[in-house]
Amino acid sequence: MGNNTSIGARAKAITVENLQIPKRGMHTLTCTDSTGHQKRVWNYVGFPPQKPRNLSCFTTDLSTVTCTWDPGRVPSKPNKSTLILHKENSDQGPISCERSPCNFSVIPELREYNITLKVNNSLGEEADTYSFNITDRVFPVVKWHSVSPGATNTTLSWIIQGNLNELDLVCEISNNTGPATQVHCRSVDCPCKYKVEHLLPNTGYSVSLRCSVNGRLWGKWTQTEFKTLPFVTVNLWRRIISMNDSLSRNVTLLWTPDVPGSADTVTITGYTVQWWQKDKSESLWKNSGETEAEVCIGPEQYNLNVKASVHNGFSIPAHVIIPKLDDREKIPKKMQLSSSTAGGFNLSWTDYGNATCGYTVEWYIMGDTPPSLLQWKKIPEGYNALQLPADNFRAGCRYTFNIYGCTENGYKLLEIQTGYSQETVMVPRPRLVEPIQKTSSSVTLHWHYNEDDDSNPAFIIGYLVKVEDMGPNTQPGFRKAVLNVTVADPLRKFVTIEGLKQNHDYNFTVSALTKKGSGPAVSITIRTRINYSTLWVGSLIFILSLLGCTVLLCSQRKLLKRKVTELFVYPAGMNIRTVELQRFLEQTGEMVQPHRTEDCVSCEIHIVKFLPHVNKTPSTLQFPVAATTPFPASLSLTSPLLSSLTPSCMPVQDYSPQLVTLIEKDPALQQVNDITNMIYFHSMMDDFPEAEGDAMSGKVKLNFGPSDCQQESCIVTYGYISNEML
């Protein structure tokens, strides 16, 4: 309720304090008289305009000026305020504004502005002023032009709206991973560009951008999002071959693309190969399926690049330097690697001080040399070792590793190492050189072997030579090992075996030695020579001994002559006449001629002793008779020589007949019937005094059988017993 105020007899007023002004700016008033009749009236509430607050002006493009203010309390429609903006220092008229903000065009060549904003209504008027330099009130507005993500970086480009060519703009870029980065940009260089680096491959990022003039007033942040690509790199290596003219070289470039993760997210469309030397440059294009290119260069130093082309650009170029041709460069000597028990290779090399960009190790798979089979591995700077697993290598295959140091002038060959992941013993057999050199006591073997052949399944560390006895008493499969000789130097391909027997068979085997043992052997059987010098020495010794004996016997020649005479000459007292012997032989031959031919088996000699004081048992002596000894058919048994002997017997003691053989050739003789052998005994009166005067005689009875002796010669055998023998 309000306070009533009487204005007149027929008019009154009501005063209501602290009345809240509704949003629409009007109130509904209801009046009731004494009779209870009501009447409603709509009453608008008004107030004088308020003075504008926080008046300011700015521009984003130096083409339009925008002024803003805080209007305060807004009056109702009947008392709506009128906004008039005056540019005091220009000849342009005022600008009617509906509300805040209010825009007007920039006055050319005018930098300083004095602005007056007037607000009025039916209840009053208010005004506010603002002065500024338009170049100081610039809020640049940026618009993204493009975003080109890479694997580890992204290139951003944007456009600054408006005519800000003469202003020095500064932009801030923030990728939400660190502090914002300020970049100076001129709209003349529009669009402005910046590369955000040190990003992770295949990762999403959000980037915000704003710009300012002289870093005083900053425009609003504008944001964009992108995702980096998988990391595509090119692993590049080269193979250099000098041409015959020594002034050109053939360089084979080999590369492999490296795409981490899924390769489906990146499509490589091809490769660009570029090489240059000073101001000369050439390039060529290779399809995505090709991974090598051949380039012919001169003796100068060259630079070569290979980069992969992807859908949004190129990968990081892979670079290699071909050093200047140097004929004085020495090739390092090959060093042998020790095979590991688990296979594979553990490579290490001497640290090279000039290797400022690491090392590269190259080798050929399967021991071959085509460029397509060339493998390489790059080692970062500070490391001088590399371990290669056995899965990539084959046992029994020799691999050669070339170790290069990366310098500022290209790669330099430092070491050459060769070895096996695993050695085997199935090495080739040696090849013997014939003819074999031999003597009566030694054999020298020579053989051929290529110990440096890359096809060998193991390193040759020497040779093993075995010697086996192959004498006449050796049974098959049971050879007797004489000795084993090891040649420790693989370059020495000969050996001399000494101390052998003369004219003797030996079996020699030669095999190559490896760390795993001896390989297959080649064998040969050799007979040593006869030592004729030994025979000559033996003969000389015999001759000298014979001469010595002759000299010794000469001093005893009289005694020797007497002994020989006694042995081969008739005894003293025996008088054998040739005529009587001939007659005796003829008579004997006539007597035995009609007898039947029998085999000549033996002769029996019966000797009977008739001495009264001697009682001896008759002895029988049996002599073999040669079947091939015929006698003449005229042999006689009634020889006076035999008849003169008195029959008697004498003891036979140590009977030793002395044989004399007479050979008479008679081609007409065809058959032999019998043989009579007469033996004469010396008188033994000296040995038996009591029988002195008695005649002594011996009768030899020879019995013959049939004989097959049909030879053309005849042999007569007879003998005697001397006093010396009895």
XYZ file of C-alpha atoms in Angstrom:
726
model
C 0.000 0.000 0.000
C 1.090 3.471 -0.673
C 0.403 6.868 0.880
C -2.591 8.786 -0.440
C -2.081 12.316 -1.473
C -5.007 14.625 -2.230
C -4.523 16.622 -5.276
C -8.024 18.099 -5.614
C -11.685 17.451 -4.974
C -11.819 14.963 -7.665
C -8.188 13.707 -7.870
C -5.939 11.885 -5.534
C -2.455 10.264 -5.823
C -0.797 7.289 -4.247
C 2.927 7.095 -3.585
C 4.631 3.630 -3.542
C 8.232 3.460 -2.517
C 10.867 0.820 -3.315
C 8.904 -0.358 -6.278
C 10.736 -2.992 -8.300
C 10.847 -2.386 -11.964
C 9.720 -5.440 -13.901
C 11.500 -6.716 -16.951
C 8.936 -5.261 -19.254
C 9.223 -1.905 -17.538
C 5.516 -1.584 -16.589
C 3.181 -2.283 -13.660
C -0.513 -3.064 -13.446
C -2.468 -0.660 -11.185
C -5.993 -1.522 -9.851
C -8.270 1.180 -8.355
C -11.420 0.305 -6.264
C -14.008 2.947 -5.232
C -16.396 2.974 -2.311
C -18.992 1.144 -4.231
C -16.507 -1.685 -4.857
C -16.066 -0.953 -8.507
C -12.472 -1.703 -9.797
C -10.525 -0.353 -12.680
C -7.083 -1.532 -13.925
C -4.490 0.649 -15.515
C -1.126 -0.285 -17.129
C 1.543 2.069 -15.951
C 5.052 2.149 -17.532
C 7.898 2.834 -15.216
C 10.657 5.097 -16.646
C 13.967 6.579 -15.557
C 16.619 8.812 -16.928
C 19.389 7.160 -19.029
C 22.516 5.910 -17.310
C 26.044 6.950 -18.302
C 27.789 4.315 -20.447
C 30.481 2.398 -18.630
C 33.697 0.721 -19.894
C 33.579 2.325 -23.248
C 36.337 1.020 -25.542
C 37.023 0.567 -29.224
C 39.169 -1.850 -31.223
C 39.723 -3.259 -34.711
C 40.588 -6.700 -36.096
C 41.513 -5.798 -39.627
C 42.159 -2.020 -39.679
C 39.034 -1.686 -41.760
C 36.291 -1.531 -39.155
C 36.305 -0.098 -35.630
C 34.136 -1.740 -33.052
C 33.156 0.082 -29.881
C 31.646 -1.619 -26.880
C 30.273 -0.372 -23.515
C 28.162 -1.411 -20.595
C 24.683 0.199 -21.010
C 23.637 -0.339 -17.408
C 19.874 -0.310 -16.708
C 17.828 -0.379 -19.859
C 14.693 1.890 -19.834
C 11.295 0.691 -21.011
C 10.008 1.206 -24.518
C 8.126 4.455 -23.942
C 11.353 5.843 -22.537
C 13.739 4.057 -24.916
C 17.161 5.648 -25.077
C 18.821 6.894 -28.228
C 22.533 6.069 -28.786
C 24.630 8.485 -30.799
C 28.381 7.900 -31.477
C 30.371 10.971 -32.415
C 33.852 10.959 -33.966
C 34.993 14.245 -32.588
C 38.255 14.638 -34.551
C 36.784 13.888 -37.934
C 34.466 15.598 -40.271
C 32.248 12.555 -40.480
C 28.811 12.799 -38.951
C 27.570 10.907 -35.902
C 26.608 7.302 -36.013
C 23.370 6.020 -34.577
C 23.823 2.810 -32.641
C 21.195 0.363 -31.648
C 23.125 -1.211 -28.874
C 26.617 -2.303 -27.908
C 28.733 -3.029 -29.848
C 28.637 -0.332 -32.439
C 30.774 -0.420 -35.588
C 32.036 2.220 -37.963
C 34.503 2.295 -40.823
C 38.061 3.283 -40.316
C 38.899 6.735 -41.498
C 41.837 6.536 -43.875
C 45.076 7.995 -42.624
C 43.547 8.561 -39.213
C 45.215 6.810 -36.327
C 44.036 8.790 -33.312
C 40.321 8.693 -32.576
C 38.218 10.677 -30.054
C 34.873 8.982 -29.531
C 31.804 10.393 -27.671
C 28.836 8.198 -26.935
C 25.604 10.009 -25.958
C 22.544 8.287 -24.456
C 19.245 10.244 -24.017
C 15.494 9.683 -23.484
C 12.505 11.681 -22.334
C 13.805 11.719 -18.829
C 17.347 12.888 -19.532
C 20.724 12.461 -21.341
C 24.144 10.965 -20.535
C 27.447 10.816 -22.434
C 30.937 9.210 -22.266
C 34.131 9.754 -24.248
C 37.038 7.474 -25.336
C 40.306 8.233 -27.165
C 42.653 5.654 -28.746
C 45.313 4.932 -31.399
C 43.890 2.453 -33.788
C 47.186 0.588 -34.291
C 47.237 -0.077 -30.592
C 43.739 -1.449 -30.554
C 44.179 -4.265 -33.085
C 42.953 -7.762 -32.126
C 44.088 -10.044 -35.015
C 41.729 -12.789 -36.050
C 43.349 -15.976 -37.451
C 41.896 -18.674 -39.631
C 43.485 -22.105 -40.163
C 44.705 -22.613 -43.685
C 46.088 -26.173 -43.564
C 47.465 -28.819 -41.225
C 50.024 -31.262 -42.662
C 50.871 -33.943 -40.095
C 54.006 -36.034 -40.424
C 55.431 -38.826 -38.291
C 57.247 -36.704 -35.720
C 56.204 -33.206 -36.802
C 53.301 -31.302 -38.275
C 53.309 -28.198 -40.459
C 50.642 -25.624 -39.531
C 49.617 -22.733 -41.739
C 47.078 -19.962 -41.012
C 45.725 -16.757 -42.446
C 45.396 -13.440 -40.544
C 42.285 -11.643 -41.633
C 42.386 -7.983 -42.544
C 44.916 -5.573 -43.932
C 47.712 -5.925 -41.416
C 50.649 -5.767 -43.786
C 52.432 -2.952 -42.017
C 52.113 -4.403 -38.540
C 54.533 -6.643 -36.674
C 52.449 -9.591 -35.620
C 53.313 -12.162 -32.980
C 51.450 -15.469 -32.756
C 51.392 -18.022 -29.963
C 51.079 -21.758 -30.657
C 50.300 -24.266 -27.935
C 50.000 -28.030 -28.386
C 48.898 -28.706 -24.810
C 52.142 -30.568 -24.072
C 54.246 -27.628 -22.990
C 54.539 -23.848 -22.921
C 53.248 -21.836 -25.856
C 55.673 -20.965 -28.616
C 55.730 -17.428 -30.059
C 56.197 -17.013 -33.783
C 56.688 -13.730 -35.666
C 54.552 -13.522 -38.715
C 53.831 -10.919 -41.338
C 50.589 -10.991 -43.166
C 52.544 -10.303 -46.319
C 53.887 -13.830 -45.990
C 50.384 -15.111 -45.764
C 49.723 -17.815 -45.059
C 51.945 -17.976 -42.034
C 53.604 -21.375 -41.380
C 55.085 -23.144 -38.450
C 56.354 -26.737 -37.948
C 55.582 -28.390 -34.666
C 58.338 -30.913 -33.956
C 59.238 -33.630 -31.466
C 55.901 -35.335 -31.774
C 55.199 -39.015 -31.403
C 54.289 -41.042 -34.483
C 50.702 -42.120 -34.951
C 49.446 -39.900 -32.081
C 46.564 -37.399 -31.899
C 47.246 -33.752 -30.932
C 45.268 -30.499 -30.404
C 46.864 -27.153 -31.294
C 45.644 -23.640 -30.316
C 46.705 -20.397 -31.997
C 46.327 -16.681 -31.332
C 48.081 -13.564 -32.602
C 48.859 -10.041 -31.419
C 50.363 -6.760 -32.579
C 53.570 -6.071 -30.659
C 52.419 -8.535 -28.011
C 50.082 -6.080 -26.242
C 46.600 -7.159 -27.257
C 45.984 -10.804 -28.147
C 43.298 -12.081 -30.382
C 41.090 -14.985 -29.464
C 42.389 -18.546 -29.412
C 41.511 -20.715 -32.355
C 41.938 -24.497 -32.152
C 42.479 -27.435 -34.512
C 43.143 -31.169 -34.123
C 45.304 -33.642 -36.102
C 46.965 -37.067 -35.857
C 50.595 -37.775 -36.747
C 51.454 -40.428 -39.290
C 53.337 -43.665 -38.626
C 57.093 -43.131 -38.720
C 58.240 -43.844 -42.287
C 61.983 -43.884 -42.801
C 64.306 -45.134 -45.519
C 67.259 -47.286 -44.492
C 69.803 -46.489 -47.220
C 73.108 -48.196 -48.118
C 75.372 -48.333 -51.143
C 77.623 -50.707 -53.068
C 80.505 -49.219 -55.077
C 82.221 -50.907 -58.047
C 85.085 -49.190 -59.861
C 84.882 -49.350 -63.648
C 87.710 -50.343 -65.970
C 88.516 -46.786 -66.961
C 89.330 -45.964 -63.296
C 87.595 -42.589 -63.729
C 84.004 -43.700 -63.179
C 82.239 -45.756 -60.573
C 78.988 -47.674 -60.566
C 77.036 -47.065 -57.368
C 74.143 -49.338 -56.478
C 71.807 -47.744 -53.952
C 69.780 -50.142 -51.826
C 67.095 -49.184 -49.358
C 64.296 -50.600 -47.275
C 61.260 -48.612 -46.063
C 60.563 -48.765 -42.366
C 56.932 -48.297 -41.330
C 56.300 -48.993 -37.622
C 53.022 -50.522 -36.628
C 50.467 -51.227 -39.290
C 51.624 -50.444 -42.808
C 48.004 -50.062 -43.915
C 47.879 -46.569 -42.468
C 50.607 -45.331 -44.836
C 50.736 -45.738 -48.581
C 54.115 -45.292 -50.236
C 53.626 -44.210 -53.818
C 57.286 -44.244 -54.847
C 60.796 -43.035 -54.144
C 62.793 -40.060 -55.297
C 66.522 -40.678 -55.833
C 68.714 -37.605 -56.057
C 72.492 -37.206 -56.360
C 74.646 -34.152 -56.768
C 78.226 -32.955 -56.864
C 78.819 -29.244 -56.286
C 76.372 -27.476 -58.619
C 75.463 -30.569 -60.664
C 72.317 -32.394 -59.636
C 70.311 -35.277 -61.076
C 67.331 -37.279 -59.906
C 65.174 -40.211 -60.908
C 61.900 -41.778 -59.832
C 61.390 -45.354 -58.643
C 58.076 -47.090 -58.139
C 56.949 -48.213 -54.716
C 57.881 -51.840 -55.425
C 61.517 -51.042 -56.283
C 64.192 -50.888 -53.607
C 67.414 -50.299 -55.542
C 68.845 -47.973 -58.153
C 72.108 -47.777 -60.103
C 73.912 -44.488 -60.553
C 77.107 -43.837 -62.497
C 79.347 -41.173 -60.950
C 82.843 -39.837 -61.442
C 85.861 -39.933 -59.128
C 84.744 -36.870 -57.138
C 82.815 -36.898 -53.874
C 79.048 -37.240 -54.334
C 75.970 -36.854 -52.139
C 72.954 -39.091 -52.613
C 69.449 -38.901 -51.129
C 66.496 -41.244 -51.220
C 63.091 -40.309 -49.799
C 59.758 -42.077 -49.837
C 56.709 -40.361 -51.251
C 53.550 -40.706 -49.134
C 50.100 -39.258 -49.612
C 50.869 -36.024 -47.764
C 54.478 -35.463 -48.778
C 57.832 -37.194 -48.380
C 59.583 -39.059 -45.643
C 62.783 -37.817 -44.095
C 65.454 -38.064 -46.812
C 68.052 -40.777 -46.255
C 71.498 -39.436 -47.060
C 74.776 -41.116 -47.962
C 78.121 -39.667 -49.067
C 80.323 -41.400 -51.645
C 83.920 -40.393 -50.825
C 86.432 -39.286 -53.378
C 88.154 -42.090 -55.251
C 91.471 -42.902 -53.595
C 93.684 -45.548 -55.192
C 96.041 -45.468 -52.223
C 93.431 -46.786 -49.811
C 94.585 -50.084 -48.302
C 92.189 -52.987 -47.919
C 92.233 -54.325 -44.336
C 93.356 -57.889 -43.752
C 90.659 -60.442 -43.041
C 90.292 -61.548 -39.438
C 88.754 -64.875 -38.486
C 85.817 -64.958 -36.111
C 85.372 -67.618 -33.472
C 82.115 -69.546 -33.743
C 79.853 -69.273 -30.725
C 78.320 -72.340 -29.117
C 74.795 -71.011 -29.615
C 75.412 -69.987 -33.221
C 75.141 -66.485 -34.592
C 77.870 -63.870 -34.460
C 79.214 -61.574 -31.782
C 80.980 -58.835 -33.695
C 83.230 -56.226 -32.126
C 85.772 -53.847 -33.566
C 88.232 -51.160 -32.559
C 86.648 -47.794 -31.857
C 87.491 -45.391 -34.677
C 87.881 -41.813 -33.473
C 86.872 -40.213 -36.781
C 83.568 -42.106 -36.939
C 81.416 -39.137 -36.021
C 78.127 -40.616 -37.240
C 78.360 -44.251 -36.182
C 79.200 -47.470 -38.027
C 77.672 -49.720 -40.667
C 78.203 -53.505 -40.888
C 77.457 -55.192 -44.224
C 77.413 -58.860 -45.266
C 75.914 -61.143 -47.891
C 73.360 -63.770 -46.977
C 74.022 -67.394 -47.976
C 77.585 -66.419 -48.869
C 76.516 -65.047 -52.282
C 77.350 -61.626 -53.715
C 74.402 -60.264 -55.769
C 73.408 -56.762 -54.609
C 69.883 -57.901 -53.778
C 71.313 -60.261 -51.136
C 73.394 -57.570 -49.470
C 72.451 -56.976 -45.836
C 73.558 -54.132 -43.593
C 73.093 -52.888 -40.058
C 73.743 -49.352 -38.801
C 75.229 -48.817 -35.340
C 74.882 -45.473 -33.494
C 77.898 -43.458 -32.522
C 79.586 -44.634 -29.335
C 78.928 -48.349 -29.897
C 81.464 -50.789 -31.374
C 79.749 -54.166 -31.015
C 76.915 -56.010 -32.730
C 75.202 -59.303 -31.937
C 73.504 -61.161 -34.774
C 71.234 -64.130 -33.925
C 71.718 -67.548 -35.520
C 68.256 -67.514 -37.130
C 69.548 -65.374 -39.987
C 72.532 -67.617 -40.804
C 73.150 -71.140 -42.071
C 75.545 -73.601 -40.454
C 78.611 -74.498 -42.509
C 78.404 -71.307 -44.585
C 81.176 -68.710 -44.418
C 80.117 -65.086 -43.971
C 82.262 -62.004 -44.472
C 81.461 -58.816 -42.545
C 82.725 -55.425 -43.747
C 82.767 -52.792 -41.000
C 82.600 -49.151 -42.146
C 83.068 -46.006 -40.100
C 80.822 -43.024 -40.905
C 82.807 -39.802 -41.266
C 82.031 -36.336 -42.546
C 83.530 -37.315 -45.909
C 81.679 -40.605 -46.274
C 82.158 -44.186 -45.124
C 85.616 -45.713 -44.621
C 86.275 -49.459 -44.556
C 87.834 -50.231 -41.151
C 87.846 -54.013 -40.715
C 86.946 -57.225 -42.553
C 85.867 -60.145 -40.381
C 84.928 -63.605 -41.645
C 83.565 -66.639 -39.855
C 80.885 -69.292 -39.452
C 77.844 -69.343 -37.225
C 78.557 -73.074 -36.832
C 81.394 -75.072 -38.402
C 81.064 -78.589 -39.808
C 83.690 -81.266 -40.558
C 82.539 -82.188 -44.070
C 85.350 -80.298 -45.760
C 86.686 -81.349 -49.186
C 89.435 -83.949 -49.472
C 92.988 -82.855 -50.288
C 94.338 -83.697 -53.744
C 97.658 -85.540 -53.750
C 100.443 -84.583 -56.130
C 101.896 -87.524 -58.028
C 104.408 -89.051 -58.538
C 105.198 -89.507 -54.849
C 108.746 -88.835 -53.746
C 110.082 -91.834 -51.843
C 113.292 -93.471 -50.681
C 114.079 -96.738 -48.907
C 113.278 -95.168 -45.499
C 111.109 -92.094 -46.175
C 108.131 -90.840 -48.177
C 107.405 -87.166 -49.009
C 103.776 -86.277 -49.720
C 102.620 -83.102 -51.483
C 98.987 -82.103 -51.868
C 96.792 -79.280 -53.148
C 94.105 -77.582 -51.038
C 92.318 -74.210 -51.249
C 92.029 -73.328 -47.590
C 90.668 -69.840 -48.401
C 87.748 -71.123 -50.470
C 84.550 -69.458 -49.226
C 82.621 -72.656 -49.955
C 84.510 -74.585 -47.252
C 82.162 -75.388 -44.339
C 84.855 -74.605 -41.739
C 88.217 -72.936 -41.289
C 91.191 -75.151 -42.189
C 93.637 -75.093 -39.253
C 96.028 -77.774 -40.553
C 96.278 -81.283 -41.940
C 96.426 -84.797 -40.473
C 98.622 -87.476 -42.101
C 98.192 -91.082 -40.956
C 100.614 -93.929 -41.767
C 99.478 -97.589 -41.598
C 101.531 -100.764 -42.020
C 100.522 -102.818 -45.070
C 102.976 -105.716 -44.608
C 102.411 -109.201 -46.054
C 101.081 -110.512 -42.730
C 98.497 -107.752 -42.397
C 94.921 -108.995 -42.549
C 92.296 -106.924 -44.404
C 90.606 -104.469 -42.073
C 93.315 -104.832 -39.403
C 95.928 -102.352 -40.487
C 98.496 -101.419 -37.931
C 98.848 -97.686 -37.352
C 102.475 -96.649 -37.460
C 102.203 -92.935 -36.646
C 100.090 -89.784 -37.041
C 101.626 -86.521 -38.194
C 99.846 -83.179 -37.699
C 100.707 -80.202 -39.922
C 99.665 -77.145 -37.900
C 100.165 -74.609 -40.697
C 97.327 -74.686 -43.278
C 99.618 -73.041 -45.831
C 102.145 -75.899 -45.610
C 101.014 -78.660 -47.950
C 103.790 -81.240 -47.732
C 105.253 -83.595 -45.151
C 108.120 -86.099 -45.036
C 107.651 -89.377 -43.143
C 110.965 -90.958 -42.126
C 112.058 -94.119 -40.331
C 110.220 -96.526 -42.656
C 111.265 -100.039 -43.627
C 112.801 -100.628 -47.010
C 110.818 -102.437 -49.711
C 107.711 -102.301 -47.475
C 104.090 -101.325 -48.198
C 102.477 -98.458 -46.264
C 99.072 -96.799 -46.526
C 99.053 -93.006 -46.228
C 95.915 -90.884 -45.607
C 95.752 -87.068 -45.714
C 92.793 -85.092 -44.371
C 92.102 -81.427 -43.584
C 91.768 -80.415 -39.943
C 89.062 -78.108 -38.536
C 88.079 -77.109 -35.032
C 85.446 -79.840 -35.206
C 87.975 -82.526 -36.172
C 89.419 -84.043 -39.326
C 87.439 -84.196 -42.533
C 87.289 -86.882 -45.244
C 90.706 -88.259 -46.176
C 92.440 -89.193 -49.396
C 94.545 -92.372 -49.223
C 97.368 -93.950 -51.203
C 99.462 -97.111 -50.788
C 103.207 -96.733 -51.360
C 106.060 -99.260 -51.284
C 109.428 -97.946 -50.166
C 112.498 -98.498 -52.318
C 115.203 -101.173 -51.818
C 118.308 -99.947 -50.015
C 121.018 -101.094 -52.459
C 123.695 -99.338 -50.495
C 123.083 -101.745 -47.603
C 123.439 -104.716 -49.972
C 126.667 -103.300 -51.332
C 127.956 -102.837 -47.818
C 127.014 -106.446 -46.932
C 128.687 -107.764 -50.062
C 131.765 -105.706 -49.364
C 131.888 -107.035 -45.818
C 131.598 -110.614 -47.149
C 134.354 -110.064 -49.687
C 136.607 -108.480 -47.116
C 135.919 -111.355 -44.712
C 136.709 -113.863 -47.455
C 139.949 -112.089 -48.252
C 140.810 -112.043 -44.581
C 140.206 -115.769 -44.277
C 142.308 -116.359 -47.412
C 145.180 -114.422 -45.918
C 144.899 -116.365 -42.678
C 144.735 -119.707 -44.499
C 147.796 -118.913 -46.582
C 149.909 -119.061 -43.467
C 148.597 -122.626 -42.856
C 148.645 -123.769 -46.499
C 150.824 -126.878 -45.800
C 148.444 -128.194 -43.174
C 145.468 -127.346 -45.324
C 146.993 -129.108 -48.336
C 147.551 -132.300 -46.327
C 143.968 -132.279 -45.039
C 142.544 -131.807 -48.514
C 144.759 -134.532 -49.905
C 143.614 -136.935 -47.237
C 140.006 -136.085 -48.046
C 139.979 -136.405 -51.836
C 143.089 -138.509 -52.769
C 143.207 -142.329 -52.637
C 144.699 -143.652 -49.429
C 148.248 -144.824 -49.350
C 148.665 -148.533 -50.345
C 145.646 -148.558 -52.671
C 146.656 -149.346 -56.229
C 143.693 -148.981 -58.554
C 144.480 -149.655 -62.167
C 142.315 -148.092 -64.803
C 142.476 -151.114 -67.166
C 141.374 -153.561 -64.488
C 138.572 -151.234 -63.404
C 137.336 -150.980 -66.950
C 137.375 -154.763 -67.349
C 135.544 -155.190 -64.080
C 132.820 -152.811 -65.091
C 132.329 -154.534 -68.448
C 132.054 -158.015 -66.899
C 129.553 -156.800 -64.331
C 127.420 -155.193 -67.003
C 127.263 -158.456 -68.987
C 126.193 -160.456 -65.962
C 123.329 -158.223 -64.917
C 122.059 -157.440 -68.429
C 119.540 -160.340 -68.696
C 117.986 -159.568 -65.324
C 114.520 -157.978 -65.082
C 114.385 -154.298 -64.579
C 113.326 -153.371 -61.074
C 112.941 -150.112 -59.211
C 116.125 -148.883 -57.668
C 115.047 -148.546 -54.077
C 118.136 -149.067 -51.893
C 121.433 -150.842 -51.450
C 122.219 -153.115 -48.549
C 125.744 -153.624 -47.340
C 126.336 -156.695 -45.148
C 129.619 -156.718 -43.269
C 130.597 -159.813 -41.175
C 133.494 -159.765 -38.785
C 135.387 -163.186 -38.273
C 137.755 -162.307 -35.476
C 137.774 -164.729 -32.537
C 138.119 -161.998 -29.883
C 135.499 -159.779 -31.370
C 131.830 -160.607 -30.967
C 129.866 -158.098 -32.857
C 126.406 -158.141 -34.228
C 126.299 -157.737 -37.958
C 125.316 -154.322 -38.976
C 123.307 -153.378 -41.979
C 123.935 -150.109 -43.738
C 121.395 -148.794 -46.178
C 122.340 -146.282 -48.810
C 119.920 -144.471 -51.083
C 120.453 -145.232 -54.694
C 119.810 -142.536 -57.245
C 117.267 -143.688 -59.747
C 118.912 -141.617 -62.377
C 122.361 -143.309 -62.066
C 122.809 -145.933 -64.792
C 125.931 -148.012 -65.101
C 127.431 -149.500 -68.176
C 126.171 -152.866 -69.145
C 129.745 -154.236 -69.318
C 130.264 -154.161 -65.594
C 132.203 -157.388 -64.491
C 132.003 -159.158 -61.159
C 135.124 -161.233 -61.607
C 137.620 -158.552 -61.196
C 141.100 -159.620 -60.093
C 141.016 -156.793 -57.658
C 138.002 -158.222 -55.895
C 139.165 -161.822 -55.988
C 142.409 -160.918 -54.315
C 140.595 -159.847 -51.208
C 140.319 -162.380 -48.409
C 136.790 -162.584 -47.098
C 136.739 -161.206 -43.626
C 134.629 -158.893 -41.552
C 135.608 -155.834 -39.655
C 133.675 -153.690 -37.236
C 131.922 -150.682 -38.695
C 132.603 -147.677 -36.520
C 131.417 -144.281 -37.660
C 131.177 -145.396 -41.251
C 131.719 -142.459 -43.579
C 131.754 -143.300 -47.248
C 133.531 -140.886 -49.505
C 131.661 -140.562 -52.757
C 133.242 -139.975 -56.085
C 130.987 -139.521 -59.095
C 132.051 -140.337 -62.596
C 129.792 -139.276 -65.423
C 129.983 -140.953 -68.772
C 127.750 -139.892 -71.516
C 126.419 -142.518 -73.834
C 123.590 -141.427 -76.137
C 122.998 -144.998 -77.260
C 122.212 -146.243 -73.750
C 118.463 -146.692 -73.317
C 118.056 -148.883 -70.161
C 119.940 -149.757 -66.964
C 119.510 -153.238 -65.440
C 121.624 -153.284 -62.319
C 124.539 -151.690 -60.525
C 127.358 -153.320 -58.590
C 129.196 -151.193 -56.117
C 132.551 -152.336 -54.803
C 134.022 -150.843 -51.701
C 137.528 -151.325 -50.739
C 138.708 -151.326 -47.181
C 142.117 -150.500 -46.022
C 143.956 -153.246 -44.111
C 143.398 -152.932 -40.416
C 146.393 -155.014 -39.329
C 147.799 -151.990 -37.584
C 144.665 -151.653 -35.448
C 144.442 -155.431 -34.709
C 147.901 -156.950 -34.063
C 146.515 -160.335 -33.160
C 145.106 -160.733 -36.608
C 148.273 -159.598 -38.295
C 148.855 -161.591 -41.450
C 145.202 -162.337 -42.002
C 143.669 -160.843 -45.063
C 140.784 -158.381 -44.633
C 138.096 -157.959 -47.106
C 134.672 -156.345 -47.241
C 131.838 -157.397 -49.418
C 129.214 -154.964 -50.403
C 126.016 -156.446 -51.718
C 123.900 -154.119 -53.751
C 120.384 -155.089 -54.575
C 118.618 -153.184 -57.326
C 115.063 -153.063 -58.406
C 113.569 -151.733 -61.583
C 114.766 -148.348 -62.518
C 113.148 -145.630 -64.567
C 116.443 -143.978 -65.276
C 116.310 -143.372 -69.004
C 118.678 -140.462 -69.135
C 121.417 -140.070 -71.679
C 124.193 -140.162 -69.053
C 125.495 -142.711 -66.636
C 126.772 -142.139 -63.100
C 129.098 -144.590 -61.315
C 129.345 -144.199 -57.586
C 131.967 -145.967 -55.496
C 134.002 -145.271 -52.376
C 136.254 -146.510 -49.661
C 136.789 -146.419 -45.935
C 140.147 -145.128 -44.879
C 142.101 -145.928 -41.748
C 141.643 -142.352 -40.580
C 137.854 -142.870 -40.505
C 137.922 -146.176 -38.582
